[in-house]
Amino acid sequence: MTVALAGCSNSDGGDVTLTFVAADYDPEGGDSTQRYWDGVAKAFEAENKGIKVDVTIHDWKDVDREVAEMVEAGRAPDIAQIGAYADYAADGKLYSVDEMLSIPVQANMLAPLAEAGEVGRVQYGIPFVASTRLLFYNEKLFTQAGLEPPKTWDGIENAAKALKARGVKYPFALPLGNEEAQAETMMWMLSNGGGYTDSVGTYTIDSEQNVEAFSWLKDTLVGEGLTGPVAPAKLDRKPAFTAFANGEVGMLNGHPSLLQQAGKKGVKVGMVPLPGPKGKARSSMGVADWMMGFKQNGHAGQIGKFLDFAYSDENVLKFADEYDLLPVTVSASEAMSADPAHKNLWPFLDALPESTLYPVGKTSWAKVSESVKKQIGTAVGPDGDPTGTLTAIGREASALENAE
């Protein structure tokens, strides 16, 4: 693991301790993410005397809020690895990427993801890891029921009914709880040709396509009792993935790390693109998580040194291997594409260039995402109103956007 010669000397002439807050990727709630970053920090410190890295890991349900509270209290971390960066960039709280990273590391980022890290054509967000989403199904349960992988919404409905009739606990797991409801929401929007925004970046949350998708979910999957014993508004991604790995789920929308989790339990996974009403969705959902450096403590040089180190191929591929996620650098992506050991990830790699990302460049996105997490589950409940819920979220999104 080599360190690029970027950055400057310690600004105060003495030792510096960088505070680093990151998200937990362990699907089973263990300490593997903490151990990974502690290992990177220890190796970095051994080569960079006078710079320490203090790592804190938070669950995905909490990490964005924890960082927001730190910033609000005047205790911004030096580095954060979270879900959104644009609001901090707009407030002038972040270093631009070229103030931190060396040129070789900047140039090694996958271009579409690097561009997604821009606000006003200046890059502030550094992609960390990426994933695309596919429809996962339990091959054993499908074989026992004599089912083929679904290609349309009707196919999902028919398969879910057959699985329910055979006593499958969750024929289709629909996690619209707080943990990652914004992702599940976007997948269903895209499946019907909708999305959070239109082609010019205007919010279209209450579009006809989006309302139609959630009306179908409410009336069909939820209304016909095909989503299992936990209401979608109460079901988070982590327990849904755990249930899939335990063989209790027929279908759900999954990302690459679920392959490893299910494989450990002996569950054989089938994967197909998320179906739409009449066939394959026009676009799959892509997700990039974000690394950023805060200005408050004046440690641009030290932050840059650590991030250059963290983005070495060795570290990037180690993290990607740990959780079956996709690397965000050109060299690591090429290595993964050429290695048959990663053959199960090739469909996700192939989908990444044409996938649709969250509107992360919008400074309003972090708040809009939180609004979706809090409200969208109610849209598909027994008394839900998809039109009303999406209209309310859309109105709030427009107000936040106009206030920026």
mmCIF file of C-alpha atoms in Angstrom, residues 61-332:
data_model
loop_
_atom_site.group_PDB
_atom_site.id
_atom_site.type_symbol
_atom_site.label_atom_id
_atom_site.label_comp_id
_atom_site.label_asym_id
_atom_site.label_seq_id
_atom_site.Cartn_x
_atom_site.Cartn_y
_atom_site.Cartn_z
ATOM 1 C CA LYS A 61 -29.912 4.296 9.920
ATOM 2 C CA ASP A 62 -27.980 6.751 12.070
ATOM 3 C CA VAL A 63 -24.791 7.847 10.331
ATOM 4 C CA ASP A 64 -26.166 10.736 8.247
ATOM 5 C CA ARG A 65 -27.972 12.156 11.266
ATOM 6 C CA GLU A 66 -24.936 11.708 13.519
ATOM 7 C CA VAL A 67 -22.719 13.660 11.113
ATOM 8 C CA ALA A 68 -25.371 16.356 10.664
ATOM 9 C CA GLU A 69 -25.573 16.789 14.435
ATOM 10 C CA MET A 70 -21.786 16.987 14.719
ATOM 11 C CA VAL A 71 -21.651 19.677 12.047
ATOM 12 C CA GLU A 72 -24.530 21.598 13.627
ATOM 13 C CA ALA A 73 -22.748 21.506 16.991
ATOM 14 C CA GLY A 74 -19.523 22.881 15.478
ATOM 15 C CA ARG A 75 -17.725 19.532 15.790
ATOM 16 C CA ALA A 76 -17.524 18.475 12.155
ATOM 17 C CA PRO A 77 -15.424 15.358 11.569
ATOM 18 C CA ASP A 78 -12.389 15.721 9.355
ATOM 19 C CA ILE A 79 -13.665 12.911 7.107
ATOM 20 C CA ALA A 80 -17.131 11.450 6.699
ATOM 21 C CA GLN A 81 -18.272 8.492 4.625
ATOM 22 C CA ILE A 82 -22.047 8.810 4.384
ATOM 23 C CA GLY A 83 -24.947 8.998 1.927
ATOM 24 C CA ALA A 84 -24.966 12.631 0.750
ATOM 25 C CA TYR A 85 -22.548 15.513 0.457
ATOM 26 C CA ALA A 86 -24.159 18.302 -1.597
ATOM 27 C CA ASP A 87 -25.790 20.250 1.233
ATOM 28 C CA TYR A 88 -22.454 20.498 3.065
ATOM 29 C CA ALA A 89 -20.719 21.551 -0.152
ATOM 30 C CA ALA A 90 -23.281 24.281 -0.784
ATOM 31 C CA ASP A 91 -22.727 25.598 2.736
ATOM 32 C CA GLY A 92 -18.990 25.901 2.060
ATOM 33 C CA LYS A 93 -18.075 23.279 4.640
ATOM 34 C CA LEU A 94 -16.187 20.824 2.383
ATOM 35 C CA TYR A 95 -12.852 20.803 0.656
ATOM 36 C CA SER A 96 -13.048 20.308 -3.083
ATOM 37 C CA VAL A 97 -11.590 17.015 -4.231
ATOM 38 C CA ASP A 98 -8.604 18.686 -5.909
ATOM 39 C CA GLU A 99 -7.720 20.285 -2.563
ATOM 40 C CA MET A 100 -7.295 16.812 -1.054
ATOM 41 C CA LEU A 101 -6.517 14.008 -3.483
ATOM 42 C CA SER A 102 -3.405 13.593 -5.583
ATOM 43 C CA ILE A 103 -3.878 13.851 -9.350
ATOM 44 C CA PRO A 104 -3.326 10.106 -10.014
ATOM 45 C CA VAL A 105 -5.997 9.150 -7.475
ATOM 46 C CA GLN A 106 -8.442 11.728 -8.869
ATOM 47 C CA ALA A 107 -7.853 10.481 -12.419
ATOM 48 C CA ASN A 108 -8.471 6.873 -11.366
ATOM 49 C CA MET A 109 -12.092 7.478 -10.322
ATOM 50 C CA LEU A 110 -14.797 6.124 -12.637
ATOM 51 C CA ALA A 111 -15.909 9.192 -14.577
ATOM 52 C CA PRO A 112 -19.722 8.895 -14.199
ATOM 53 C CA LEU A 113 -19.392 8.498 -10.444
ATOM 54 C CA ALA A 114 -16.870 11.318 -10.110
ATOM 55 C CA GLU A 115 -19.204 13.606 -12.079
ATOM 56 C CA ALA A 116 -22.044 12.667 -9.746
ATOM 57 C CA GLY A 117 -19.915 14.096 -6.929
ATOM 58 C CA GLU A 118 -20.049 17.620 -8.384
ATOM 59 C CA VAL A 119 -21.902 20.701 -7.227
ATOM 60 C CA GLY A 120 -21.661 23.654 -9.585
ATOM 61 C CA ARG A 121 -19.167 21.689 -11.715
ATOM 62 C CA VAL A 122 -16.755 21.380 -8.781
ATOM 63 C CA GLN A 123 -16.286 17.935 -7.267
ATOM 64 C CA TYR A 124 -16.740 17.692 -3.507
ATOM 65 C CA GLY A 125 -18.048 14.147 -3.097
ATOM 66 C CA ILE A 126 -15.662 11.235 -3.616
ATOM 67 C CA PRO A 127 -17.448 7.996 -4.532
ATOM 68 C CA PHE A 128 -16.555 5.275 -2.057
ATOM 69 C CA VAL A 129 -18.199 2.039 -3.174
ATOM 70 C CA ALA A 130 -20.980 1.457 -5.660
ATOM 71 C CA SER A 131 -23.678 -1.081 -6.322
ATOM 72 C CA THR A 132 -26.487 -1.725 -8.717
ATOM 73 C CA ARG A 133 -29.722 -3.453 -7.819
ATOM 74 C CA LEU A 134 -31.355 -6.544 -9.283
ATOM 75 C CA LEU A 135 -34.373 -8.636 -8.374
ATOM 76 C CA PHE A 136 -33.166 -11.558 -6.263
ATOM 77 C CA TYR A 137 -35.127 -14.777 -5.922
ATOM 78 C CA ASN A 138 -34.608 -17.974 -3.954
ATOM 79 C CA GLU A 139 -33.887 -20.621 -6.586
ATOM 80 C CA LYS A 140 -34.895 -23.530 -4.357
ATOM 81 C CA LEU A 141 -38.284 -22.028 -3.514
ATOM 82 C CA PHE A 142 -38.909 -21.184 -7.169
ATOM 83 C CA THR A 143 -37.979 -24.689 -8.304
ATOM 84 C CA GLN A 144 -40.204 -26.297 -5.686
ATOM 85 C CA ALA A 145 -43.112 -24.127 -6.846
ATOM 86 C CA GLY A 146 -42.390 -24.753 -10.533
ATOM 87 C CA LEU A 147 -41.816 -21.045 -11.142
ATOM 88 C CA GLU A 148 -39.809 -19.160 -13.750
ATOM 89 C CA PRO A 149 -38.045 -15.862 -12.877
ATOM 90 C CA PRO A 150 -40.561 -13.012 -13.247
ATOM 91 C CA LYS A 151 -40.265 -10.694 -16.238
ATOM 92 C CA THR A 152 -43.223 -8.379 -15.545
ATOM 93 C CA TRP A 153 -45.233 -7.053 -12.594
ATOM 94 C CA ASP A 154 -47.832 -9.741 -13.336
ATOM 95 C CA GLY A 155 -45.032 -12.286 -13.131
ATOM 96 C CA ILE A 156 -44.056 -10.979 -9.698
ATOM 97 C CA GLU A 157 -47.688 -11.147 -8.535
ATOM 98 C CA ASN A 158 -48.251 -14.677 -9.817
ATOM 99 C CA ALA A 159 -44.987 -15.961 -8.355
ATOM 100 C CA ALA A 160 -45.725 -14.312 -5.002
ATOM 101 C CA LYS A 161 -49.191 -15.910 -4.881
ATOM 102 C CA ALA A 162 -47.723 -19.335 -5.609
ATOM 103 C CA LEU A 163 -45.069 -18.883 -2.918
ATOM 104 C CA LYS A 164 -47.666 -17.723 -0.399
ATOM 105 C CA ALA A 165 -49.768 -20.785 -1.136
ATOM 106 C CA ARG A 166 -46.734 -22.933 -0.283
ATOM 107 C CA GLY A 167 -46.299 -21.201 3.081
ATOM 108 C CA VAL A 168 -43.327 -18.948 2.253
ATOM 109 C CA LYS A 169 -43.119 -16.345 5.021
ATOM 110 C CA TYR A 170 -42.243 -13.408 2.781
ATOM 111 C CA PRO A 171 -43.327 -14.084 -0.818
ATOM 112 C CA PHE A 172 -41.980 -10.632 -1.723
ATOM 113 C CA ALA A 173 -40.108 -8.680 0.954
ATOM 114 C CA LEU A 174 -40.749 -4.938 0.550
ATOM 115 C CA PRO A 175 -38.483 -2.954 2.924
ATOM 116 C CA LEU A 176 -39.909 0.570 3.085
ATOM 117 C CA GLY A 177 -38.740 1.165 6.656
ATOM 118 C CA ASN A 178 -36.408 3.997 7.614
ATOM 119 C CA GLU A 179 -33.124 2.247 6.891
ATOM 120 C CA GLU A 180 -33.146 2.522 3.104
ATOM 121 C CA ALA A 181 -36.667 3.312 1.935
ATOM 122 C CA GLN A 182 -35.320 5.877 -0.518
ATOM 123 C CA ALA A 183 -33.621 3.063 -2.462
ATOM 124 C CA GLU A 184 -36.596 0.697 -2.579
ATOM 125 C CA THR A 185 -38.731 3.663 -3.618
ATOM 126 C CA MET A 186 -36.443 4.592 -6.482
ATOM 127 C CA MET A 187 -36.318 1.036 -7.798
ATOM 128 C CA TRP A 188 -40.091 0.877 -8.119
ATOM 129 C CA MET A 189 -40.216 4.349 -9.677
ATOM 130 C CA LEU A 190 -37.649 3.301 -12.287
ATOM 131 C CA SER A 191 -39.460 0.047 -12.955
ATOM 132 C CA ASN A 192 -42.392 2.062 -14.322
ATOM 133 C CA GLY A 193 -40.297 4.583 -16.248
ATOM 134 C CA GLY A 194 -40.394 7.214 -13.496
ATOM 135 C CA GLY A 195 -37.827 8.448 -11.008
ATOM 136 C CA TYR A 196 -37.100 11.166 -8.503
ATOM 137 C CA THR A 197 -36.286 13.704 -11.231
ATOM 138 C CA ASP A 198 -36.803 14.247 -14.938
ATOM 139 C CA SER A 199 -34.118 14.527 -17.617
ATOM 140 C CA VAL A 200 -33.297 18.129 -16.650
ATOM 141 C CA GLY A 201 -33.120 17.444 -12.916
ATOM 142 C CA THR A 202 -36.511 18.744 -11.777
ATOM 143 C CA TYR A 203 -38.179 16.742 -9.022
ATOM 144 C CA THR A 204 -41.031 14.586 -10.367
ATOM 145 C CA ILE A 205 -41.830 12.577 -7.255
ATOM 146 C CA ASP A 206 -45.607 12.723 -7.764
ATOM 147 C CA SER A 207 -45.480 11.869 -11.473
ATOM 148 C CA GLU A 208 -48.125 9.638 -13.009
ATOM 149 C CA GLN A 209 -45.586 6.812 -13.396
ATOM 150 C CA ASN A 210 -44.536 6.970 -9.749
ATOM 151 C CA VAL A 211 -48.112 7.090 -8.453
ATOM 152 C CA GLU A 212 -49.011 4.149 -10.673
ATOM 153 C CA ALA A 213 -46.103 2.102 -9.308
ATOM 154 C CA PHE A 214 -47.037 2.701 -5.677
ATOM 155 C CA SER A 215 -50.718 2.147 -6.347
ATOM 156 C CA TRP A 216 -49.806 -1.254 -7.773
ATOM 157 C CA LEU A 217 -47.688 -2.059 -4.732
ATOM 158 C CA LYS A 218 -50.490 -1.045 -2.350
ATOM 159 C CA ASP A 219 -53.327 -2.779 -4.186
ATOM 160 C CA THR A 220 -51.478 -5.890 -5.342
ATOM 161 C CA LEU A 221 -48.401 -6.904 -3.360
ATOM 162 C CA VAL A 222 -49.503 -5.437 -0.024
ATOM 163 C CA GLY A 223 -53.256 -5.572 -0.556
ATOM 164 C CA GLU A 224 -53.195 -9.259 -1.440
ATOM 165 C CA GLY A 225 -51.006 -10.136 1.554
ATOM 166 C CA LEU A 226 -47.927 -11.009 -0.495
ATOM 167 C CA THR A 227 -45.291 -9.048 1.468
ATOM 168 C CA GLY A 228 -45.113 -11.085 4.658
ATOM 169 C CA PRO A 229 -45.903 -10.574 8.340
ATOM 170 C CA VAL A 230 -44.068 -7.259 8.826
ATOM 171 C CA ALA A 231 -45.677 -4.155 7.335
ATOM 172 C CA PRO A 232 -43.449 -2.605 4.649
ATOM 173 C CA ALA A 233 -43.299 0.660 6.632
ATOM 174 C CA LYS A 234 -41.775 -1.288 9.543
ATOM 175 C CA LEU A 235 -39.449 -3.539 7.531
ATOM 176 C CA ASP A 236 -35.848 -2.361 7.184
ATOM 177 C CA ARG A 237 -33.382 -3.623 4.610
ATOM 178 C CA LYS A 238 -31.126 -5.446 7.077
ATOM 179 C CA PRO A 239 -33.818 -7.741 8.553
ATOM 180 C CA ALA A 240 -35.240 -8.287 5.052
ATOM 181 C CA PHE A 241 -31.819 -9.436 3.837
ATOM 182 C CA THR A 242 -31.410 -11.622 6.917
ATOM 183 C CA ALA A 243 -34.787 -13.238 6.256
ATOM 184 C CA PHE A 244 -33.728 -13.902 2.642
ATOM 185 C CA ALA A 245 -30.483 -15.500 3.827
ATOM 186 C CA ASN A 246 -32.543 -17.659 6.198
ATOM 187 C CA GLY A 247 -34.625 -18.974 3.288
ATOM 188 C CA GLU A 248 -37.787 -17.155 4.365
ATOM 189 C CA VAL A 249 -38.097 -14.798 1.372
ATOM 190 C CA GLY A 250 -39.123 -15.691 -2.163
ATOM 191 C CA MET A 251 -38.129 -12.417 -3.842
ATOM 192 C CA LEU A 252 -36.735 -9.003 -3.001
ATOM 193 C CA ASN A 253 -34.702 -6.218 -4.577
ATOM 194 C CA GLY A 254 -31.098 -6.849 -3.599
ATOM 195 C CA HIS A 255 -27.582 -5.566 -3.994
ATOM 196 C CA PRO A 256 -24.325 -7.525 -4.333
ATOM 197 C CA SER A 257 -23.518 -7.937 -0.641
ATOM 198 C CA LEU A 258 -26.600 -10.130 -0.206
ATOM 199 C CA LEU A 259 -24.959 -12.783 -2.389
ATOM 200 C CA GLN A 260 -22.319 -13.424 0.239
ATOM 201 C CA GLN A 261 -24.777 -13.301 3.127
ATOM 202 C CA ALA A 262 -27.123 -15.784 1.448
ATOM 203 C CA GLY A 263 -24.267 -18.003 0.316
ATOM 204 C CA LYS A 264 -23.067 -18.436 3.895
ATOM 205 C CA LYS A 265 -26.473 -19.933 4.734
ATOM 206 C CA GLY A 266 -26.569 -22.165 1.670
ATOM 207 C CA VAL A 267 -29.264 -20.176 -0.142
ATOM 208 C CA LYS A 268 -28.818 -20.272 -3.906
ATOM 209 C CA VAL A 269 -29.669 -16.895 -5.436
ATOM 210 C CA GLY A 270 -31.164 -16.189 -8.837
ATOM 211 C CA MET A 271 -30.991 -12.661 -10.236
ATOM 212 C CA VAL A 272 -32.877 -10.811 -12.979
ATOM 213 C CA PRO A 273 -33.335 -7.116 -13.799
ATOM 214 C CA LEU A 274 -36.249 -5.575 -11.893
ATOM 215 C CA PRO A 275 -39.341 -6.109 -14.043
ATOM 216 C CA GLY A 276 -41.705 -3.351 -15.089
ATOM 217 C CA PRO A 277 -45.378 -3.611 -16.071
ATOM 218 C CA LYS A 278 -44.553 -5.046 -19.503
ATOM 219 C CA GLY A 279 -40.939 -6.139 -19.260
ATOM 220 C CA LYS A 280 -37.471 -5.124 -18.096
ATOM 221 C CA ALA A 281 -37.200 -1.631 -16.599
ATOM 222 C CA ARG A 282 -35.454 0.923 -18.816
ATOM 223 C CA SER A 283 -32.845 1.613 -16.160
ATOM 224 C CA SER A 284 -31.543 -0.113 -13.079
ATOM 225 C CA MET A 285 -30.732 1.802 -9.929
ATOM 226 C CA GLY A 286 -27.120 2.574 -9.168
ATOM 227 C CA VAL A 287 -25.887 3.685 -5.773
ATOM 228 C CA ALA A 288 -22.626 5.321 -4.794
ATOM 229 C CA ASP A 289 -21.794 6.126 -1.208
ATOM 230 C CA TRP A 290 -19.725 9.223 -0.566
ATOM 231 C CA MET A 291 -16.506 10.248 1.121
ATOM 232 C CA MET A 292 -15.876 13.911 1.947
ATOM 233 C CA GLY A 293 -13.450 16.124 3.828
ATOM 234 C CA PHE A 294 -14.638 18.921 6.116
ATOM 235 C CA LYS A 295 -12.780 22.232 6.303
ATOM 236 C CA GLN A 296 -13.456 23.049 9.941
ATOM 237 C CA ASN A 297 -10.185 21.761 11.389
ATOM 238 C CA GLY A 298 -7.953 22.828 8.499
ATOM 239 C CA HIS A 299 -6.463 19.397 7.815
ATOM 240 C CA ALA A 300 -6.668 19.258 4.007
ATOM 241 C CA GLY A 301 -3.178 17.839 3.599
ATOM 242 C CA GLN A 302 -3.557 15.108 6.183
ATOM 243 C CA ILE A 303 -7.021 14.203 4.904
ATOM 244 C CA GLY A 304 -5.630 13.924 1.389
ATOM 245 C CA LYS A 305 -2.802 11.665 2.477
ATOM 246 C CA PHE A 306 -5.194 9.338 4.258
ATOM 247 C CA LEU A 307 -7.658 9.226 1.369
ATOM 248 C CA ASP A 308 -4.921 8.588 -1.190
ATOM 249 C CA PHE A 309 -3.890 5.658 0.992
ATOM 250 C CA ALA A 310 -7.467 4.418 1.454
ATOM 251 C CA TYR A 311 -8.086 4.423 -2.317
ATOM 252 C CA SER A 312 -5.161 2.165 -3.198
ATOM 253 C CA ASP A 313 -6.215 -0.886 -5.233
ATOM 254 C CA GLU A 314 -5.331 -3.134 -2.334
ATOM 255 C CA ASN A 315 -7.682 -1.330 0.045
ATOM 256 C CA VAL A 316 -10.457 -0.731 -2.482
ATOM 257 C CA LEU A 317 -10.554 -4.371 -3.557
ATOM 258 C CA LYS A 318 -10.325 -5.629 0.023
ATOM 259 C CA PHE A 319 -13.413 -3.650 1.014
ATOM 260 C CA ALA A 320 -15.275 -4.646 -2.167
ATOM 261 C CA ASP A 321 -14.403 -8.297 -1.514
ATOM 262 C CA GLU A 322 -15.535 -8.063 2.090
ATOM 263 C CA TYR A 323 -19.074 -7.013 1.145
ATOM 264 C CA ASP A 324 -19.428 -8.020 -2.527
ATOM 265 C CA LEU A 325 -19.695 -4.384 -3.601
ATOM 266 C CA LEU A 326 -18.362 -2.631 -6.683
ATOM 267 C CA PRO A 327 -15.136 -0.602 -6.680
ATOM 268 C CA VAL A 328 -15.250 3.014 -7.820
ATOM 269 C CA THR A 329 -11.776 3.243 -9.349
ATOM 270 C CA VAL A 330 -10.838 2.317 -12.903
ATOM 271 C CA SER A 331 -7.930 0.080 -11.964
ATOM 272 C CA ALA A 332 -9.831 -1.863 -9.299
#
